[in-house]
CSV table of C-alpha atoms and ligand atoms in Angstrom, one decimal:
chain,number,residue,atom,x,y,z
A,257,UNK,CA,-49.3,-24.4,-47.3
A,258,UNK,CA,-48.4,-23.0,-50.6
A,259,UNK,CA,-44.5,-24.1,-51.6
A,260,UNK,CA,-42.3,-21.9,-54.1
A,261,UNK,CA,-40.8,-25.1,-55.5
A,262,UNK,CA,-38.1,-24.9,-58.8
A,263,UNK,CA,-37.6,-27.9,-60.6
A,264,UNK,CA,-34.7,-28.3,-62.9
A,265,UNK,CA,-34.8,-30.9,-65.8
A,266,UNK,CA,-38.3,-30.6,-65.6
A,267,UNK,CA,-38.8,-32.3,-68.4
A,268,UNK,CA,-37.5,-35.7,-67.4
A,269,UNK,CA,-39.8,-38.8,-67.4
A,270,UNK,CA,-39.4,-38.5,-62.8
A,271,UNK,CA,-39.4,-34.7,-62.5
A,272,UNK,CA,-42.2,-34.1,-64.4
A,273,UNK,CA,-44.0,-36.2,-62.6
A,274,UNK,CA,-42.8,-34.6,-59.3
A,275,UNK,CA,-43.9,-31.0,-60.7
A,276,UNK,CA,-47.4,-32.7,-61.3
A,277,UNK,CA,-47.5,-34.1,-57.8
A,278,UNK,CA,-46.4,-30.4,-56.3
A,279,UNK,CA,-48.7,-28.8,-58.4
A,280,UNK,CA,-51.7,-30.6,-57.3
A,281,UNK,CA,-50.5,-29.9,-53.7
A,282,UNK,CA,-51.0,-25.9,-54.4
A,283,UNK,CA,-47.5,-25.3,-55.0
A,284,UNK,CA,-46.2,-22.7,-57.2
A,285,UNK,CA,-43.4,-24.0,-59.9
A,286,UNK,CA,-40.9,-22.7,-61.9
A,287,UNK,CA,-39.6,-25.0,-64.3
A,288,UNK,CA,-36.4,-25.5,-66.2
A,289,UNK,CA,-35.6,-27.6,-68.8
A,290,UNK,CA,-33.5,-28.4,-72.3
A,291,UNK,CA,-36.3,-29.3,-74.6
A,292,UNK,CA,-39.2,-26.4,-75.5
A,293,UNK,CA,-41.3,-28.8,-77.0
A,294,UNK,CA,-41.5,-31.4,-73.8
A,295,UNK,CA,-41.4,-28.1,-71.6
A,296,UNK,CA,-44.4,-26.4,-73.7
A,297,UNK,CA,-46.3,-29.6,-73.1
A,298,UNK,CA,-46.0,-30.0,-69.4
A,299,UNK,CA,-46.4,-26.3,-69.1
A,300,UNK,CA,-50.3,-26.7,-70.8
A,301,UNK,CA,-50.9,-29.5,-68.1
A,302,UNK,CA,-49.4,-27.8,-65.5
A,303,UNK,CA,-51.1,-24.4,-66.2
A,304,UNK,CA,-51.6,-21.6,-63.7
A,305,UNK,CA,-49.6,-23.4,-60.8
A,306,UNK,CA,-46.7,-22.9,-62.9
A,307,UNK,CA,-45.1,-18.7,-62.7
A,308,UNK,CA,-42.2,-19.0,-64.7
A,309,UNK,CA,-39.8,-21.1,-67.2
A,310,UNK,CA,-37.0,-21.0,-68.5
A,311,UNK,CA,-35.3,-23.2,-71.8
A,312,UNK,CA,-31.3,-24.0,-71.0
A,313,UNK,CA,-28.7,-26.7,-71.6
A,314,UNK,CA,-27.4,-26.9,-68.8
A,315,UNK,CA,-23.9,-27.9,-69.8
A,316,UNK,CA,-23.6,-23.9,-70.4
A,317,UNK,CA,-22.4,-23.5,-66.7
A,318,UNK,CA,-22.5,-19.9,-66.7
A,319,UNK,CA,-25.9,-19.5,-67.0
A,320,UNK,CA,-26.7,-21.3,-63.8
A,321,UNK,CA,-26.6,-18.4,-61.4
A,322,UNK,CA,-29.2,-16.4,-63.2
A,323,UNK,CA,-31.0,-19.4,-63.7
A,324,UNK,CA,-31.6,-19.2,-60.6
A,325,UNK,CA,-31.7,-15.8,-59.9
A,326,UNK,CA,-35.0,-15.5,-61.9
A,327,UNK,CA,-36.6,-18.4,-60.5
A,328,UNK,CA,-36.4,-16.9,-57.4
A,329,UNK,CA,-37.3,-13.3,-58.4
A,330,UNK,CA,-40.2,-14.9,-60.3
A,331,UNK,CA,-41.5,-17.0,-57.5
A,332,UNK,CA,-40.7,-14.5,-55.3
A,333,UNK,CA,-38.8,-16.5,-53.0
A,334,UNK,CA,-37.9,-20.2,-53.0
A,335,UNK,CA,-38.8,-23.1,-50.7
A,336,UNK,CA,-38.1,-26.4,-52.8
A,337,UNK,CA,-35.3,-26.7,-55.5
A,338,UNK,CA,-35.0,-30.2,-57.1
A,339,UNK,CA,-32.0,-30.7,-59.5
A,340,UNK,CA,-33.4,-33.6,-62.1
A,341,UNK,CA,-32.0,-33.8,-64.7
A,342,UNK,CA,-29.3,-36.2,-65.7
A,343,UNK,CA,-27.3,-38.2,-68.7
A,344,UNK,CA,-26.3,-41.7,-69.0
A,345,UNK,CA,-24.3,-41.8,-71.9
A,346,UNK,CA,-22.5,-44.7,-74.2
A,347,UNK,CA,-20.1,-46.0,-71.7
A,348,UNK,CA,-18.7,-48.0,-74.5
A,349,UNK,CA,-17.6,-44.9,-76.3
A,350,UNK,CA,-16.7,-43.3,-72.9
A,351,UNK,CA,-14.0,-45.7,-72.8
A,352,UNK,CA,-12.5,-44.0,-76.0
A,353,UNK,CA,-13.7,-40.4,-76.8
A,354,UNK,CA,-12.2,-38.2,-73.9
A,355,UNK,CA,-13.9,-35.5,-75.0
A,356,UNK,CA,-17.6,-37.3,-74.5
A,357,UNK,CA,-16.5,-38.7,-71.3
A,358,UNK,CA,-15.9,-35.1,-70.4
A,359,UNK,CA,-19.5,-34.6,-71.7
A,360,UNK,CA,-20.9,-37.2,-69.4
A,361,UNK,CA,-19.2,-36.1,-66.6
A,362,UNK,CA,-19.8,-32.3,-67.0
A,363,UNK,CA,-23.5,-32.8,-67.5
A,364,UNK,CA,-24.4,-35.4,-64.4
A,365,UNK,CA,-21.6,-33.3,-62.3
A,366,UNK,CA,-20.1,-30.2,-62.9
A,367,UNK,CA,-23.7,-28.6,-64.7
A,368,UNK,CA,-25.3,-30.1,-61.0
A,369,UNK,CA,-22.6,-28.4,-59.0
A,370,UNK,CA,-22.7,-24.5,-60.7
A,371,UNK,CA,-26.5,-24.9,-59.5
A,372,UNK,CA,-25.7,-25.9,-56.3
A,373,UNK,CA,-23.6,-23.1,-55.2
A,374,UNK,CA,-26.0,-20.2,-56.1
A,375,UNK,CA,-28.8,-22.2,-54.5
A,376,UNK,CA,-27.1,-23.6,-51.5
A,377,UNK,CA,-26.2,-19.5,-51.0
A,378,UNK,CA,-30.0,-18.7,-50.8
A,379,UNK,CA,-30.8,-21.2,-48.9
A,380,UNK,CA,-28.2,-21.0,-46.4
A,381,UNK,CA,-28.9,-17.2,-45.9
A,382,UNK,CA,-32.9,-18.0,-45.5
A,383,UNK,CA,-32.2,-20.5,-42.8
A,384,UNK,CA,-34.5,-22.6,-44.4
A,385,UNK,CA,-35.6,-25.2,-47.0
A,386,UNK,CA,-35.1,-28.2,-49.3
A,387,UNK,CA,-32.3,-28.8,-51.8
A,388,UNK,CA,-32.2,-32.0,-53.8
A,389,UNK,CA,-30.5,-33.7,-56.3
A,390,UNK,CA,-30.8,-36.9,-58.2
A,391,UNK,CA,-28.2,-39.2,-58.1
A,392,UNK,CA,-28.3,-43.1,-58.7
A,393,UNK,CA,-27.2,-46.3,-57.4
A,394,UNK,CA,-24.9,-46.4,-59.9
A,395,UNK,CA,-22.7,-44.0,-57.7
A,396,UNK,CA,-22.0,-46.5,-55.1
A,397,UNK,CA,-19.5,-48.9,-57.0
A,398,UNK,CA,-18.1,-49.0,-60.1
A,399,UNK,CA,-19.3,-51.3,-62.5
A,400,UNK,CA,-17.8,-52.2,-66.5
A,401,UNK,CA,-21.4,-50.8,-67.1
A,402,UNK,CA,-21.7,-47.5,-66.8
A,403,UNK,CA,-18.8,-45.8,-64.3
A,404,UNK,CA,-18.2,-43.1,-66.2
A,405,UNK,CA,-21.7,-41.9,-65.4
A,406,UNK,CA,-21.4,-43.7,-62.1
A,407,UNK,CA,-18.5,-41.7,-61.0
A,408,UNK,CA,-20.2,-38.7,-61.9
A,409,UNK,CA,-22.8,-39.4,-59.3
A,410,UNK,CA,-20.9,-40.7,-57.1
A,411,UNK,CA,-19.3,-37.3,-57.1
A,412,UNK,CA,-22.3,-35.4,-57.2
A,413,UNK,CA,-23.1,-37.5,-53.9
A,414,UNK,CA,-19.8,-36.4,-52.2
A,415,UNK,CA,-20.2,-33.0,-53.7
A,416,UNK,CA,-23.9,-33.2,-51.6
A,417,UNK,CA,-22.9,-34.8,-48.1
A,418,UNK,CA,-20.6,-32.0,-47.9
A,419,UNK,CA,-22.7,-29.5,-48.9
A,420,UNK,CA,-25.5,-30.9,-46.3
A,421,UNK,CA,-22.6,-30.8,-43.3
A,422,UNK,CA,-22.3,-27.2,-44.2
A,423,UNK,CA,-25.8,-26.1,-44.3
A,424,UNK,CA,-26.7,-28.1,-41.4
A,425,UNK,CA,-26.4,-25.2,-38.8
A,426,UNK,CA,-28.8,-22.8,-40.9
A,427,UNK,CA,-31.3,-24.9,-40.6
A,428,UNK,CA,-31.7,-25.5,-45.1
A,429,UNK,CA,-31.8,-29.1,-45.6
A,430,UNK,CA,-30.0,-30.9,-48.7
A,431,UNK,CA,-31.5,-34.3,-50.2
A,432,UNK,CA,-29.9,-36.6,-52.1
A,433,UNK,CA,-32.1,-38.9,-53.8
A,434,UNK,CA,-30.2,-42.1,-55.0
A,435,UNK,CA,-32.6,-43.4,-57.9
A,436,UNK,CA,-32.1,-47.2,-58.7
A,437,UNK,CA,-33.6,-47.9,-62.5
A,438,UNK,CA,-36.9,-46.4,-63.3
A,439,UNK,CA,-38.4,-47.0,-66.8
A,440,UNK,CA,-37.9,-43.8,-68.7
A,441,UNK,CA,-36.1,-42.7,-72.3
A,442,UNK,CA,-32.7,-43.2,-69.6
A,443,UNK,CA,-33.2,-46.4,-69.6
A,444,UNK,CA,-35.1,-47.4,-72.9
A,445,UNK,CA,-34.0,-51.3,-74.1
A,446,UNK,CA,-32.4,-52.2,-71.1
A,447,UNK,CA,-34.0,-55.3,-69.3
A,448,UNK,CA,-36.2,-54.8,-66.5
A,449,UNK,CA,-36.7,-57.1,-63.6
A,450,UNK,CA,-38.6,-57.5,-60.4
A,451,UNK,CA,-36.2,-54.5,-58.8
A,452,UNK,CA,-37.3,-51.8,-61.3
A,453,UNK,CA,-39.2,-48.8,-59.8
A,454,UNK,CA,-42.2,-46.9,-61.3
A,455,UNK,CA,-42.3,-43.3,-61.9
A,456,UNK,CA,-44.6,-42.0,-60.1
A,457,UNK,CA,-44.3,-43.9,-57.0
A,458,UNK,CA,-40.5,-42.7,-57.3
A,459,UNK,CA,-41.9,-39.0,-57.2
A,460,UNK,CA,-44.2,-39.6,-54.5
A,461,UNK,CA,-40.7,-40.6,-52.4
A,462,UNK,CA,-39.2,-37.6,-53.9
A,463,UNK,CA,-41.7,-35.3,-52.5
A,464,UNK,CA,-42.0,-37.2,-49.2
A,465,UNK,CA,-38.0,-36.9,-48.7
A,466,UNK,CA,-37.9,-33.4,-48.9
A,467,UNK,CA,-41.2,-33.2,-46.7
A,468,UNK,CA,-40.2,-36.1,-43.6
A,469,UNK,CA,-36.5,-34.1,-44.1
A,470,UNK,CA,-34.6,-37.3,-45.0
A,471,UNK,CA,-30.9,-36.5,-46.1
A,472,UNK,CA,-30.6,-39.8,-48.3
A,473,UNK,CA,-33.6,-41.9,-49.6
A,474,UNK,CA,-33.1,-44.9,-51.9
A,475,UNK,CA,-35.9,-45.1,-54.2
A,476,UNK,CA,-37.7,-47.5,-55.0
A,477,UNK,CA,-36.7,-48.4,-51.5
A,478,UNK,CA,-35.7,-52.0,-51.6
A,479,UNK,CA,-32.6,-50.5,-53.3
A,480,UNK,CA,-31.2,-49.6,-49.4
A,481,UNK,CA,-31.1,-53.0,-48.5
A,482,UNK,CA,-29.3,-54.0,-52.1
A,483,UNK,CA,-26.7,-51.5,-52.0
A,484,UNK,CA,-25.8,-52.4,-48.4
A,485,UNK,CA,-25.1,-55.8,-49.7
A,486,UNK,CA,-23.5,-54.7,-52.9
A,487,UNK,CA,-20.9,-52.0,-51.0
A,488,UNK,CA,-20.0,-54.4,-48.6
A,489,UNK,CA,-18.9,-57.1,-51.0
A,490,UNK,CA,-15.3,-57.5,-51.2
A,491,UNK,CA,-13.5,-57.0,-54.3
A,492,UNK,CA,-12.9,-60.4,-54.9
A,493,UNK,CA,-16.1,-61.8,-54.5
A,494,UNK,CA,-17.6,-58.7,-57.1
A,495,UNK,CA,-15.0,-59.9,-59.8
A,496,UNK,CA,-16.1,-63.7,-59.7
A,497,UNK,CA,-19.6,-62.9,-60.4
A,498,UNK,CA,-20.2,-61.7,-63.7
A,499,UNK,CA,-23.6,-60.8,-62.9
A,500,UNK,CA,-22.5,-58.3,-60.4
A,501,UNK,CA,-19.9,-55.8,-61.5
A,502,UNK,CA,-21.9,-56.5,-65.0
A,503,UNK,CA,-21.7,-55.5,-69.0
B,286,NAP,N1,-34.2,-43.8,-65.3
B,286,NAP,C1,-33.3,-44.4,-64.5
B,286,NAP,O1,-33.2,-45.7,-64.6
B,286,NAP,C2,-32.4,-43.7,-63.6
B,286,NAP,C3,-31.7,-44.4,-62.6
B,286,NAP,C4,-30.9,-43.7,-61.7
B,286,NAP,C5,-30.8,-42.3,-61.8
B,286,NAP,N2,-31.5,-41.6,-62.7
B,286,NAP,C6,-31.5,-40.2,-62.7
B,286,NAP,O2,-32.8,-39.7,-62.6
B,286,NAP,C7,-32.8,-38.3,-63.1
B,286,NAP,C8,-34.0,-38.2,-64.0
B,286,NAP,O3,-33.8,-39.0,-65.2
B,286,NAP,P1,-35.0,-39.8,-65.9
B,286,NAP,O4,-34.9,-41.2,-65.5
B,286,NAP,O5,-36.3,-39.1,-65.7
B,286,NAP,O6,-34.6,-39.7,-67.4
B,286,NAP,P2,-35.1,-38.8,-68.7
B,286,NAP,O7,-36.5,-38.8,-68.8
B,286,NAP,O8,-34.3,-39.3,-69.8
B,286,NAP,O9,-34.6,-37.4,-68.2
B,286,NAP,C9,-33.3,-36.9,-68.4
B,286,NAP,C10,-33.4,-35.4,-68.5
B,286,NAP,O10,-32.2,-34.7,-68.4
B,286,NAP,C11,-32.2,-33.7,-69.3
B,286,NAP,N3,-30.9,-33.3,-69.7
B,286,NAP,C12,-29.8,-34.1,-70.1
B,286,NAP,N4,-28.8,-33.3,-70.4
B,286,NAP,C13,-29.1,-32.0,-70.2
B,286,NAP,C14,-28.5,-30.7,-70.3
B,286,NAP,N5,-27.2,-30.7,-70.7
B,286,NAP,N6,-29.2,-29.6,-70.1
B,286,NAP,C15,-30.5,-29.7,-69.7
B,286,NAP,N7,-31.2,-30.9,-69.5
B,286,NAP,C16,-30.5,-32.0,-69.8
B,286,NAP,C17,-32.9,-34.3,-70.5
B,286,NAP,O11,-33.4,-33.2,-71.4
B,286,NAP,P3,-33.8,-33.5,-72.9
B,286,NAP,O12,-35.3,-33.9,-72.8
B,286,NAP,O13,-33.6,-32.2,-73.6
B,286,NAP,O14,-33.0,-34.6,-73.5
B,286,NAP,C18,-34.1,-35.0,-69.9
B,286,NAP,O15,-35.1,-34.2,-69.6
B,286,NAP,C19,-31.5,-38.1,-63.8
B,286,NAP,O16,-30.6,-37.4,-63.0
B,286,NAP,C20,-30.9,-39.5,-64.0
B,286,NAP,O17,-29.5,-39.5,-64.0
B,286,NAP,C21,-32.3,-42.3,-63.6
């Protein structure tokens, strides 16, 4: 079956490997990212099953609803939208700047949301099919780490479970795909350990999500099991352990 499947932020180190995993299932993309010179390259692998693309920062809001306007006249209709892409920022300088704090939280939130509502209108008047977004473990407590973009995620989740509630009854399904750390320029430098996840296994669970209809997936998985046990922690015990609420 031939999918009309939009990914945004194609161009990040997981998305772009989901568009290569759609494409060699026979679907037809349309592909939207920041940089021309990342988005010209996966375009040449890509080749014929992509239709259309567009180059946009995403932090210009406005633009979203004829984002998504021409992917959908382009692919003439629309089956799978992923929203990808994503910023995690200096939290140190977060701390300080307002203004980049604003810039953290606009692009992992408010840039997600103005998608959201033109796409969540389509696919609540088709009745059917797959909206996703990436969001992160970060989302689920905040940690000295990285909260400012961990409370833009964890608003973006919010923002998602409600969003799924009110498509439910069409019959569209929304994803939220809560990524723990994958190797990618995201996370370049930081230390990896046994809990790290691989980027193409992490598409594969992308695609399968939107395919088995999951409504949540933590990916790699193992991070359902950790985030049970990290949520349910009480305060005091996360302040005694440096390890856990972590800088
Ligand atoms: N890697 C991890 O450890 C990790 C963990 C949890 C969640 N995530 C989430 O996973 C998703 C994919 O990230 P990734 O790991 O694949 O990292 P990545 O390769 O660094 O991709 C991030 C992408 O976001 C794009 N982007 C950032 N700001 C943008 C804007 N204003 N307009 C348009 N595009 C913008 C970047 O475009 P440019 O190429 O132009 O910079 C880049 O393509 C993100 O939502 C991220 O928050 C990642």
């Amino acid at each position: 079956m031939t999918r009309r499947t939009l990914v945004i932020g194609a161009t990040s180190a997981v998305a772009a490997e989901v568009a290569k995993l759609c494409a060699s299932r026979g679907d037809r993309l349309y592909l939207v990212a920041r940089n021309p010179v990342k988005l010209q390259a996966l375009l040449t692998e890509l080749g014929d099953a992509v239709v259309g693309h567009e180059t946009a920062d995403l932090d210009d809001f406005d633009r979203a609803p004829a984002i998504v306007r021409q992917a959908i006249a382009a692919l003439g209709g629309l089956d799978r939208a992923l929203i990808a892409h994503g910023y995690l920022g200096d939290q140190d300088r977060s701390e300080s700047d307002f203004a980049y704090t604003c810039r953290i939280l606009d692009t992992n939130f408010r840039s997600a949301v103005a998608l959201l509502m033109p796409l969540a209108d389509h696919f609540e008047a088709q009745g059917k099919g797959h909206l996703a977004a990436i969001t992160s473990v970060a989302g689920e407590r905040g940690r000295p780490r990285n909260y400012t973009y961990g409370a833009a995620k964890g608003a973006l989740t919010r923002y998602l479970q409600g969003l799924r509630s009110r498509l439910y009854r069409s019959g569209a399904r929304v994803h939220n795909i809560k990524l723990g750390p994958v190797p990618t320029p995201m996370s370049e430098g930081h230390p990896q350990n046994f809990l790290w996840g691989e980027k193409r296994r992490v598409a594969r669970g992308i695609v399968k999500a939107m395919e088995r209809r999951w409504h949540t997936v933590y990916l790699p998985g193992h991070w359902a099991l950790v985030m049970t046990v990290v949520r349910a922690l009480p305060e005091f015990v996360f302040q005694r352990f440096g390890f856990l609420a972590g800088r």
